[in-house]
XYZ file of N, CA and C in Angstrom:
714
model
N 4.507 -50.242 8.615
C 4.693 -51.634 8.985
C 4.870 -52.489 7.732
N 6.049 -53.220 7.856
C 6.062 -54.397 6.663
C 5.302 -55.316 6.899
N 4.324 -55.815 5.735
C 3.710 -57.013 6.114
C 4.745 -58.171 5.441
N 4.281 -59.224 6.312
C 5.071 -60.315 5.925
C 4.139 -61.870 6.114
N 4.892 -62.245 5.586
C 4.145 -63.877 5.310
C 5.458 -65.047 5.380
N 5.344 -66.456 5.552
C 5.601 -66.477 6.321
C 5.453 -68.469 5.960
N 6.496 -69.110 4.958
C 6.250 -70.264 5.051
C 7.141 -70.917 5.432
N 6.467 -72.635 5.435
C 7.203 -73.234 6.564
C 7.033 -72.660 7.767
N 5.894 -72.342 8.293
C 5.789 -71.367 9.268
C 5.769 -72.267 10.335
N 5.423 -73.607 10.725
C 4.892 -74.490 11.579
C 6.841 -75.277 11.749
N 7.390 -75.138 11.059
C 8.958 -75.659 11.194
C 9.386 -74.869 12.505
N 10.714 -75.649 12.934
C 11.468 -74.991 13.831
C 11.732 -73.875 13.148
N 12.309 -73.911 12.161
C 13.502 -72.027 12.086
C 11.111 -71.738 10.989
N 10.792 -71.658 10.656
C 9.570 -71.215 10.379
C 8.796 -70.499 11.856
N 8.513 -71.313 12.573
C 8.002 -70.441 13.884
C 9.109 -69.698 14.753
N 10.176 -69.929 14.429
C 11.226 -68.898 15.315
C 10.933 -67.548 14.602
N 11.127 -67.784 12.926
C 10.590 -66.452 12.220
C 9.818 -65.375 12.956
N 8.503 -66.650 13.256
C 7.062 -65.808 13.096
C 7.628 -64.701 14.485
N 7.918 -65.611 15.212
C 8.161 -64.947 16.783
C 8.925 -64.098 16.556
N 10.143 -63.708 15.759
C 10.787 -62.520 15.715
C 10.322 -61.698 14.486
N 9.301 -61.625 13.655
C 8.772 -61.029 12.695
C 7.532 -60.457 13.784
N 7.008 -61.460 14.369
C 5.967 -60.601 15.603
C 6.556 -59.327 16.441
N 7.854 -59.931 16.885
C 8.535 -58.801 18.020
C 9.581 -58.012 16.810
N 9.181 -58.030 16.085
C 9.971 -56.387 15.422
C 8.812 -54.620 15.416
N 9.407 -54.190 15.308
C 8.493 -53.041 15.745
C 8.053 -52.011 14.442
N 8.645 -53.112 13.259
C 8.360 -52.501 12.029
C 7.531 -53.061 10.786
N 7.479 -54.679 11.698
C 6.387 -55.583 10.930
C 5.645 -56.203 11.620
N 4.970 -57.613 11.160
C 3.297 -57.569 11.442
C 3.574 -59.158 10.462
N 3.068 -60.034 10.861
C 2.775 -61.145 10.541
C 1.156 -61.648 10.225
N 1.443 -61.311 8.388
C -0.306 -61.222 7.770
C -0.626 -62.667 7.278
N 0.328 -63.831 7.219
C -0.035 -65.287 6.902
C 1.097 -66.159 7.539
N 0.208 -67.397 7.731
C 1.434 -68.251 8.329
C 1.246 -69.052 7.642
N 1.449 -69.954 6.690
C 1.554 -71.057 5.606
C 2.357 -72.199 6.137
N 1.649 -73.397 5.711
C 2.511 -74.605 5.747
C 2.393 -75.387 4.867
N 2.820 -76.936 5.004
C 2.724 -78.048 3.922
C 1.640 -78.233 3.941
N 0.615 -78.072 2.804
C 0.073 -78.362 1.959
C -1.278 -77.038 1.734
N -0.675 -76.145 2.268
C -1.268 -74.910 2.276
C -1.182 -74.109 0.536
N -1.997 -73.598 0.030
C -2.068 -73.309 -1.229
C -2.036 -71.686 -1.016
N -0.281 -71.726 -1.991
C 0.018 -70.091 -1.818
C -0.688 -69.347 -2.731
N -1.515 -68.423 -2.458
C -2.126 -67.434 -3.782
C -2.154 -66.079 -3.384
N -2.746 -65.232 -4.244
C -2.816 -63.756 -3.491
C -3.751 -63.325 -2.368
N -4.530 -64.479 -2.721
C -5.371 -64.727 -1.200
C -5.058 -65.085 -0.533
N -4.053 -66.130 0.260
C -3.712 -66.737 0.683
C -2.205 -65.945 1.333
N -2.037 -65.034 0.783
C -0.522 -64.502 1.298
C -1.338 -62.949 1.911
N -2.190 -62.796 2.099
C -3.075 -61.584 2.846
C -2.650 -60.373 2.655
N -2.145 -59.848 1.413
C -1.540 -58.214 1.401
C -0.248 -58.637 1.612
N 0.891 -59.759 1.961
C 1.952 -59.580 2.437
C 2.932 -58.860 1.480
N 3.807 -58.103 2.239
C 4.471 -57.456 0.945
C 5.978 -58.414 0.835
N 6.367 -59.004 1.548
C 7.392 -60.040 1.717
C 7.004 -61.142 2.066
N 7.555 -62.177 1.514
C 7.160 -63.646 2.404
C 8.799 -64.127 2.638
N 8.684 -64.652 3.670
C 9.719 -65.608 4.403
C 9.439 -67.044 4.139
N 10.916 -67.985 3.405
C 10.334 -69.124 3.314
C 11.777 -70.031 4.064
N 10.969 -71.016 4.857
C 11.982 -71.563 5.561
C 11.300 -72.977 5.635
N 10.854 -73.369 4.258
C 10.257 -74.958 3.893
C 11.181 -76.079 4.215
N 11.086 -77.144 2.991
C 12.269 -77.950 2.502
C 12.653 -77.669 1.682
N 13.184 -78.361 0.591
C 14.701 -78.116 -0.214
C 13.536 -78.684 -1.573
N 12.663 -79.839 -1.160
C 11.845 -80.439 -1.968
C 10.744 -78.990 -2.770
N 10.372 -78.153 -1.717
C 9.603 -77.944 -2.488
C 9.784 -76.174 -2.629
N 10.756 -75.746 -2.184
C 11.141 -74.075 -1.700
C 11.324 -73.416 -3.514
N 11.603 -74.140 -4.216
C 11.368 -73.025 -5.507
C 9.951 -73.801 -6.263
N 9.090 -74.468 -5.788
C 7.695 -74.220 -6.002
C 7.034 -72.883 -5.160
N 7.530 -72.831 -3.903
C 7.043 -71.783 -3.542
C 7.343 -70.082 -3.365
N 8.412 -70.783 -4.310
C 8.869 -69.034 -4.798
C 8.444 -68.595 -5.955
N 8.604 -69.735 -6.685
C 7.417 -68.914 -7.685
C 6.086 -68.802 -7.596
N 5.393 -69.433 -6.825
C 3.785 -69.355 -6.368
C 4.063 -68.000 -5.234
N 4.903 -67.510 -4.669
C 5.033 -66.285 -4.260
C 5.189 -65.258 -4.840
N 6.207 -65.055 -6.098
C 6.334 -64.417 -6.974
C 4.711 -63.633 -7.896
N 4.238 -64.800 -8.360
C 2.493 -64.902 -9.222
C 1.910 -64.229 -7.868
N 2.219 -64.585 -6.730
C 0.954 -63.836 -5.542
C 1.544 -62.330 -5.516
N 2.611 -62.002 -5.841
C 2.896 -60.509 -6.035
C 3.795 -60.247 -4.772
N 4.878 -60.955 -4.439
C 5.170 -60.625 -3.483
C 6.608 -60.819 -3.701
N 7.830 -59.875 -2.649
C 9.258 -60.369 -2.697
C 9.468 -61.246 -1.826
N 10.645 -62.232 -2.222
C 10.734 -63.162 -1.187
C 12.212 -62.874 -0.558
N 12.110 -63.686 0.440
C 13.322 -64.044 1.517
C 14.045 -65.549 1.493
N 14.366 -66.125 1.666
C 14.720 -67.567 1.210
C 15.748 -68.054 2.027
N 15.886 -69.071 2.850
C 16.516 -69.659 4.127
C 17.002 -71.077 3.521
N 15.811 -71.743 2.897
C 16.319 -73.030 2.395
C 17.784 -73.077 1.300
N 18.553 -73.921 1.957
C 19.408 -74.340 1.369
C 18.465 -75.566 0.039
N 20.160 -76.024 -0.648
C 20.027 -76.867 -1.905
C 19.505 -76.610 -2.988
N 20.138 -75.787 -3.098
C 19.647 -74.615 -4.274
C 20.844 -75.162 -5.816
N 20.278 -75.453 -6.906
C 21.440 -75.503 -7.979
C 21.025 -74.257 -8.908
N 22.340 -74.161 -9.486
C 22.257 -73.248 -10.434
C 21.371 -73.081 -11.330
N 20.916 -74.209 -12.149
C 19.438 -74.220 -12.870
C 18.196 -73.278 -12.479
N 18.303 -74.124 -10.862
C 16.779 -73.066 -10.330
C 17.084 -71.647 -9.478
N 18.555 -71.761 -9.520
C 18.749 -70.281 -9.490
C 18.298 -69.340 -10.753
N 18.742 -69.967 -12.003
C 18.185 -68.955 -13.027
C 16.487 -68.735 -13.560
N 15.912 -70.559 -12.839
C 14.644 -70.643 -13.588
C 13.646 -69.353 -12.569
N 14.862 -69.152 -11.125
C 13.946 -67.821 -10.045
C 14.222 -66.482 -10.509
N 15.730 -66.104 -10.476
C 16.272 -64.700 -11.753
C 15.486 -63.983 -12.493
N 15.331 -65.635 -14.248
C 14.192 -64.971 -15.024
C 12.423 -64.731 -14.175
N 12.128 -65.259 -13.489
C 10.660 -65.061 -13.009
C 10.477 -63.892 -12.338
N 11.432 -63.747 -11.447
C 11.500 -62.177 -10.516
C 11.568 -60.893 -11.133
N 12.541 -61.322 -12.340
C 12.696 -60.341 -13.414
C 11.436 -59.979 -13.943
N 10.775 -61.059 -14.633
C 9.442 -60.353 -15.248
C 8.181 -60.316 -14.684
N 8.663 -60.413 -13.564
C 7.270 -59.883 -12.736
C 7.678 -58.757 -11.513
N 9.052 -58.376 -11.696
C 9.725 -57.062 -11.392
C 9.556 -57.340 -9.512
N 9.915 -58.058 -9.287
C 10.061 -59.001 -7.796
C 11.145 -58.597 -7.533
N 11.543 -59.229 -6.271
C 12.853 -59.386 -5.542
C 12.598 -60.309 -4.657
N 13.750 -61.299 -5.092
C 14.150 -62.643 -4.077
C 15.376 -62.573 -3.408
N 15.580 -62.653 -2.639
C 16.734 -63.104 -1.711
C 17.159 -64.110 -1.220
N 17.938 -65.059 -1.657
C 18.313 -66.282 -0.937
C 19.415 -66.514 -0.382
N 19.906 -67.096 1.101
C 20.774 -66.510 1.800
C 21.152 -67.772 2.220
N 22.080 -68.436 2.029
C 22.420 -69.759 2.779
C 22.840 -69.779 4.200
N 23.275 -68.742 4.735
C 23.388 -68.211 6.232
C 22.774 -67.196 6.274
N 21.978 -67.039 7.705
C 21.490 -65.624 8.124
C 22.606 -64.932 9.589
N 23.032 -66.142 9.895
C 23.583 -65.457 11.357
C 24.731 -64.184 10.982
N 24.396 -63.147 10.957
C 25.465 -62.514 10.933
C 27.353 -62.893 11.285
N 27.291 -63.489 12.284
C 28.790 -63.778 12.391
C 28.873 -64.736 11.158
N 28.057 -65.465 10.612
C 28.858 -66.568 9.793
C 29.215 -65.837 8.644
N 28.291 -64.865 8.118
C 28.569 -64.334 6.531
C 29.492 -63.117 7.059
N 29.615 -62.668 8.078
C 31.118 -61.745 8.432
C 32.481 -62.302 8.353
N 32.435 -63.777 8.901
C 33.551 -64.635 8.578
C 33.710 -64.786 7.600
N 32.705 -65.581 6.633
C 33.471 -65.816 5.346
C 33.941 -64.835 4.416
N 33.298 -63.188 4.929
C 33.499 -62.194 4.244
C 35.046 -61.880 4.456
N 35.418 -62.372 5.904
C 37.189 -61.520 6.353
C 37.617 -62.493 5.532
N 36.878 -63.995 5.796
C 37.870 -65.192 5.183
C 38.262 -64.957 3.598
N 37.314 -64.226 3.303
C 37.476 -64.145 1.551
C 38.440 -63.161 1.065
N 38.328 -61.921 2.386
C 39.455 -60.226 2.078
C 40.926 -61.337 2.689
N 41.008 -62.504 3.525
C 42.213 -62.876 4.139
C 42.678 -63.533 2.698
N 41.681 -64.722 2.036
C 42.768 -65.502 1.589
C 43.594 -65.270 0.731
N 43.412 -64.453 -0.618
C 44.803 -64.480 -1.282
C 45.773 -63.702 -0.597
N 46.150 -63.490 0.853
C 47.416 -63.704 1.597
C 48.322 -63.955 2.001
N 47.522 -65.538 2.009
C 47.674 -66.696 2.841
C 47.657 -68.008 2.010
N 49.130 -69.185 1.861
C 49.417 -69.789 1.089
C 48.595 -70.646 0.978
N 47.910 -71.144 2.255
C 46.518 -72.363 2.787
C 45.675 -71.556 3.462
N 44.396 -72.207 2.929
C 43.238 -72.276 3.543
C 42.678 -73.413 3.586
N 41.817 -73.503 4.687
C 41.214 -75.588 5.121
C 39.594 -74.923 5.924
N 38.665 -75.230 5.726
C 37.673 -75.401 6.805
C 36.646 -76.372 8.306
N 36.769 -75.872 8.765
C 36.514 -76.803 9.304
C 34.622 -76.431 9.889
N 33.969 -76.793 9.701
C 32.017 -76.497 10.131
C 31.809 -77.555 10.948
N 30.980 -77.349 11.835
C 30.137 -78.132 12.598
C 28.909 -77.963 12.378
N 27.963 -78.461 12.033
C 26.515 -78.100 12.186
C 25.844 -79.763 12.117
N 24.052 -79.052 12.550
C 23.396 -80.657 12.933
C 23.219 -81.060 11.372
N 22.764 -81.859 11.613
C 22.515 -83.111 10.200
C 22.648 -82.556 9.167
N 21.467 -81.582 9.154
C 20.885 -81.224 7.832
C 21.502 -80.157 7.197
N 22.810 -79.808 7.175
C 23.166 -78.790 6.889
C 23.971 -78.991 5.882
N 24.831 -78.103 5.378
C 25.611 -78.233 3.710
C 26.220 -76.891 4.203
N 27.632 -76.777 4.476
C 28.199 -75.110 3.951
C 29.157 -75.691 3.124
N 29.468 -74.332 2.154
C 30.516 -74.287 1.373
C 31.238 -73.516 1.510
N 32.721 -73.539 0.417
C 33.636 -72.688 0.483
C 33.947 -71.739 -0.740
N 33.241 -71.755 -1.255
C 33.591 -71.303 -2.501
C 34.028 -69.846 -2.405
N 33.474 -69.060 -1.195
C 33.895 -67.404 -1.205
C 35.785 -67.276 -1.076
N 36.174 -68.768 -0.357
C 37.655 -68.709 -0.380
C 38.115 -68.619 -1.587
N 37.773 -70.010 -2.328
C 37.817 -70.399 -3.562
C 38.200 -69.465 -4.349
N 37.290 -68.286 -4.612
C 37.010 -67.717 -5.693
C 37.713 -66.491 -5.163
N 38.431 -66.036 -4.115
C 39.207 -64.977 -3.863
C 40.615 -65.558 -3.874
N 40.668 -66.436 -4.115
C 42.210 -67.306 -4.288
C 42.131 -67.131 -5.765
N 41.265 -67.794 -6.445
C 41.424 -67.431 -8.159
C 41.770 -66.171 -8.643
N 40.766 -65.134 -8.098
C 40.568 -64.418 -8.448
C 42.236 -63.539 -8.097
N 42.942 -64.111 -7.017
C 44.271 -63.286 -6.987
C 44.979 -63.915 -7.579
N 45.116 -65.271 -8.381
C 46.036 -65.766 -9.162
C 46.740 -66.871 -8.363
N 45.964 -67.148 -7.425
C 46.903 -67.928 -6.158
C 46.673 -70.208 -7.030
N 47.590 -70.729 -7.419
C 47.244 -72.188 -7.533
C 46.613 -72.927 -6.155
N 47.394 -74.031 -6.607
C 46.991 -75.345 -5.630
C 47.898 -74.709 -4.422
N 47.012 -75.065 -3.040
C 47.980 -75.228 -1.831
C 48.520 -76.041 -1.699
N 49.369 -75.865 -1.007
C 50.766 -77.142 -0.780
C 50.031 -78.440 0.149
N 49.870 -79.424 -0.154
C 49.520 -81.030 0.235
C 50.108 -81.762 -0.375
N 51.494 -82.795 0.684
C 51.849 -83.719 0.417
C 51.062 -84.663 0.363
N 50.141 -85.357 1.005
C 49.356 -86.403 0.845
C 48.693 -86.745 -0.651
N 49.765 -87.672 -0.304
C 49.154 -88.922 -1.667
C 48.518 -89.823 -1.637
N 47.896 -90.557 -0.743
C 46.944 -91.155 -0.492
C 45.879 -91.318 0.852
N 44.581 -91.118 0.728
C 43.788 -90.684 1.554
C 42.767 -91.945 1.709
N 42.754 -92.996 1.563
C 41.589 -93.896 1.707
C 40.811 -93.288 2.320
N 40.820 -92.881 3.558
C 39.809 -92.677 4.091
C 39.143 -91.124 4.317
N 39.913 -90.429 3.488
C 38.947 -89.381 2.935
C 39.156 -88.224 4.033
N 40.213 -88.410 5.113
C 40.665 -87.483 6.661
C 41.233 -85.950 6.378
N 41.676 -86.119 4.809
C 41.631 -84.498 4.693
C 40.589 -83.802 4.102
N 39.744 -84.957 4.346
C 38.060 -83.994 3.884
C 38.017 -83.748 2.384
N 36.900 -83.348 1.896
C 36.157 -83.047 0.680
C 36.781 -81.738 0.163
N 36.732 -81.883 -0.925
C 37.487 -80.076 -1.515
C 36.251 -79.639 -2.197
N 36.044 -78.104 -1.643
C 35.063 -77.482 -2.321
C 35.934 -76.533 -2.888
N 36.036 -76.600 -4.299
C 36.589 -76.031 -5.485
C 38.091 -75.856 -5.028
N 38.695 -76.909 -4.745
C 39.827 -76.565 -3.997
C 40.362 -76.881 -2.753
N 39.132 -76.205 -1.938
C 39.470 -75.771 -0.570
C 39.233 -76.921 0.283
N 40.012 -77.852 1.098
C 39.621 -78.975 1.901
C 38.245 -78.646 2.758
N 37.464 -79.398 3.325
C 36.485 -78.901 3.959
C 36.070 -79.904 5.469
N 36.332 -79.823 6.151
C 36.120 -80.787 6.970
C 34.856 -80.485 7.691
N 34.249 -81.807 7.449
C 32.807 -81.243 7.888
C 32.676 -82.563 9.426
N 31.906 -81.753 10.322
C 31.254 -82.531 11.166
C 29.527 -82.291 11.729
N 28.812 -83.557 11.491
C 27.661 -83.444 11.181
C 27.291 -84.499 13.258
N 26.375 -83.308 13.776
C 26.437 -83.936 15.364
C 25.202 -82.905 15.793
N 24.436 -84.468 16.040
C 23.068 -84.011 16.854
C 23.247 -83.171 18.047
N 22.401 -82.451 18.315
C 22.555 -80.917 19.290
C 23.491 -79.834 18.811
N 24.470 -79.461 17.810
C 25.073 -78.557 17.183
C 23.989 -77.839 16.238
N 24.250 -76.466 16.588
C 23.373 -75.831 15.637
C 24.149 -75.142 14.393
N 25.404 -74.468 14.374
C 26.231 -74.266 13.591
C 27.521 -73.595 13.848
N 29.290 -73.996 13.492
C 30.350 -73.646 13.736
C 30.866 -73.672 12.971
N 31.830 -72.661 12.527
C 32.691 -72.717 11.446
C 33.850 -72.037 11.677
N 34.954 -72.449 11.290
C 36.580 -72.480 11.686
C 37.354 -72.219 10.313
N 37.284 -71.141 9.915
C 38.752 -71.109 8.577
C 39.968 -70.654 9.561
N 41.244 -71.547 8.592
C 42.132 -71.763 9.550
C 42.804 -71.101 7.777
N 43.823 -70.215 8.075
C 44.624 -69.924 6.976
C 45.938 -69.565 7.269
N 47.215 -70.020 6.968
C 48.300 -70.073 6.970
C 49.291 -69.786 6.025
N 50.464 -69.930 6.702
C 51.704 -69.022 5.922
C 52.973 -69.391 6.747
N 53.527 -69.629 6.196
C 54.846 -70.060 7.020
C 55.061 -69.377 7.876
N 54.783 -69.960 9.428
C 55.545 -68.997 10.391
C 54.133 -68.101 11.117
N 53.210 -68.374 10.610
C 51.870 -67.414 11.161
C 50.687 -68.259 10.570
N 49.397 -67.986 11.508
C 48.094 -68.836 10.814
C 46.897 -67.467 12.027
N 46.192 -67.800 11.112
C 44.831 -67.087 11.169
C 43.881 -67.822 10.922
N 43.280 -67.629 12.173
C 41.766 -68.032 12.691
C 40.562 -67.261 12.430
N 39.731 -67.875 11.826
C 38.384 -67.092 12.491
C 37.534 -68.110 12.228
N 36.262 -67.640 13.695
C 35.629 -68.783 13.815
C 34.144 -67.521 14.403
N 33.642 -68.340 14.148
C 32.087 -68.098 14.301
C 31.148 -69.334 14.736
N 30.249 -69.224 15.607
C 29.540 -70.186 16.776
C 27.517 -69.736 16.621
N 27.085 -70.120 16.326
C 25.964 -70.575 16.756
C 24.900 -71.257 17.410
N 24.448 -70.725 18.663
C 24.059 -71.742 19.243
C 22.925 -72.270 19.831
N 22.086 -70.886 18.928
C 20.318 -71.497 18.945
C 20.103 -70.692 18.003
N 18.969 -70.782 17.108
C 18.300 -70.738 15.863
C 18.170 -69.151 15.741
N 17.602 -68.740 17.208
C 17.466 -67.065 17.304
C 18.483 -66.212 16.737
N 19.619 -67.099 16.620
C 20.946 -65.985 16.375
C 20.719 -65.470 14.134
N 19.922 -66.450 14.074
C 19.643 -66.341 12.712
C 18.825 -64.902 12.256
N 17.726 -64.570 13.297
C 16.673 -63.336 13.204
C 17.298 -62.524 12.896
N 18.240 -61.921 13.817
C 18.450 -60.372 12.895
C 18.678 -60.150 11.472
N 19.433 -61.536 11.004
C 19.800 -61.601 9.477
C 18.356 -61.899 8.538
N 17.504 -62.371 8.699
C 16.028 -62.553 8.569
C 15.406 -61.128 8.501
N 15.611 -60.763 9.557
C 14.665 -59.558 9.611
C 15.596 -58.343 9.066
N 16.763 -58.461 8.338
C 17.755 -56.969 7.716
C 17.272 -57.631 6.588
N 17.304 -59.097 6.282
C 16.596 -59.342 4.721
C 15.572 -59.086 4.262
N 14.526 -59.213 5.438
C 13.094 -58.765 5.003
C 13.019 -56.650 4.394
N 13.824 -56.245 5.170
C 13.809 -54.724 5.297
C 14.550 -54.512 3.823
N 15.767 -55.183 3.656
C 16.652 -54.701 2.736
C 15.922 -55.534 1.161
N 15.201 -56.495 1.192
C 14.402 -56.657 0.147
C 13.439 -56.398 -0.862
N 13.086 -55.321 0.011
C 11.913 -54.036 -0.529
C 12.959 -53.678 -1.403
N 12.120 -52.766 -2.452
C 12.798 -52.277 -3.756
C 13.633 -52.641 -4.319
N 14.114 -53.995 -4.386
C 14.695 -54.482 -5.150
C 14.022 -55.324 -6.028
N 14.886 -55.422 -7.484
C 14.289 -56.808 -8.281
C 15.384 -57.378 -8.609
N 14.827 -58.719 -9.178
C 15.554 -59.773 -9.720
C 15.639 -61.004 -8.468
N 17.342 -61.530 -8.700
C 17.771 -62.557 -7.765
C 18.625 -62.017 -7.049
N 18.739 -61.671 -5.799
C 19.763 -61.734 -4.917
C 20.666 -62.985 -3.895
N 21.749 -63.239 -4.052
C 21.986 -64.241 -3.398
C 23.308 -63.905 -2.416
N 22.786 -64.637 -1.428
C 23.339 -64.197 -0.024
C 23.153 -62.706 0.731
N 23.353 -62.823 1.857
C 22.663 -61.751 3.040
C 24.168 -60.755 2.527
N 25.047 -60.908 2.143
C 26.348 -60.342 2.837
C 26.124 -58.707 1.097
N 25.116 -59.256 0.169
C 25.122 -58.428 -0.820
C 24.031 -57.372 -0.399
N 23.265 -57.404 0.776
C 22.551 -56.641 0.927
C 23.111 -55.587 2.301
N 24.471 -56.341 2.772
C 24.649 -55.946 4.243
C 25.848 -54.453 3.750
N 25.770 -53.965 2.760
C 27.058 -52.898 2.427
C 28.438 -53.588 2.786
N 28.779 -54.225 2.501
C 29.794 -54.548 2.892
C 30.697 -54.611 1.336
């Protein structure tokens, strides 16, 4: 049995955890932690993984107070910068840890951006389009960086002036059209084209549960590893 632990545990996606870390048949839920709960090696009960699904405010305080308790982590919270990506790297490193931080867990979403990333240097355009509730942030950069990486420039956009901003935000490039709408849990639409043909793929979320299995292949696939891992899709063989 994996033990696991378990913060932000009192949150929506925190108690959805617990409930599918309870109903797995290979782990066991040894702490449930919340705000203002003090993480230590006492305090994390033997866990050999912790799950953290805090805020954004305080999720790499509690990766490294997970780390010092001796444990690998899992990591759900978005708003992550590069800085405290490395200030988690070096810490995991020398205390021979393993972190995982995954900005999507739902399997369909990190399968999409995975085809979206083998589609785009194909395809002359790529545009996104996400739905999710408030609090959310996706990016594009897996397009991005498989367009560079084949040598592909700028896509073709006549528009020369946008006041109002209707072809959306470019993440490294890539237009992004975001829509942010209470009761949406998460959707995402790459639309990629070519004169004469366009390709879809889209992926739907539509309650929090669809997140668990990717949660619980992270918790499993996190054992024996060290350092920083980032995103679910480096642990999924793909």
């Amino acid at each position: 049995m994996i033990r696991v632990a378990v913060t932000g545990a009192k949150g929506r996606m925190g108690s959805t955890v617990v409930a599918a870390v309870t109903g797995a048949p290979d782990m066991e839920v040894v702490a449930q932690l919340d705000a203002g709960d003090p993480i230590t090696k006492k305090t994390v009960n033997g866990a050999q993984v912790a799950v953290d699904f805090s805020v954004p405010g305080v999720t790499e305080a509690n990766v490294h107070a997970l780390l010092d308790a001796g444990v690998d982590v899992v990591v759900g919270t978005t708003g992550w910068t590069e800085e405290s990506y490395a200030r988690v790297r070096t810490h995991a490193q020398e205390a021979g840890r393993a972190v995982l931080i995954a900005p999507n867990f739902a399997m369909g979403a990190v399968l999409a951006m995975k085809f979206a990333a083998m589609a785009a240097p194909y395809f002359e355009s790529a545009e996104v389009i996400e739905m999710h509730h408030p609090g959310k942030v996706a990016p594009a950069r897996g397009i991005a960086r498989a367009r560079a990486e084949a040598g592909l420039g700028d896509m073709p956009d006549a528009t020369e002036i946008d006041e109002l901003g209707s072809r959306g935000g470019r993440v490294d490039g890539v237009p992004v059209h975001a829509v942010r709408l209470r009761g949406l849990t998460a959707s995402e639409e790459i639309l990629l084209g070519n004169e004469g043909e366009q390709l879809v793929i889209r992926t739907d979320s539509f309650d929090r549960v669809s997140f668990m299995p990717g949660v619980l292949l992270g918790v499993r696939r996190v054992i024996g590893r060290t350092g920083l891992t980032i995103g679910l899709d480096q642990v999924m063989g793909l």
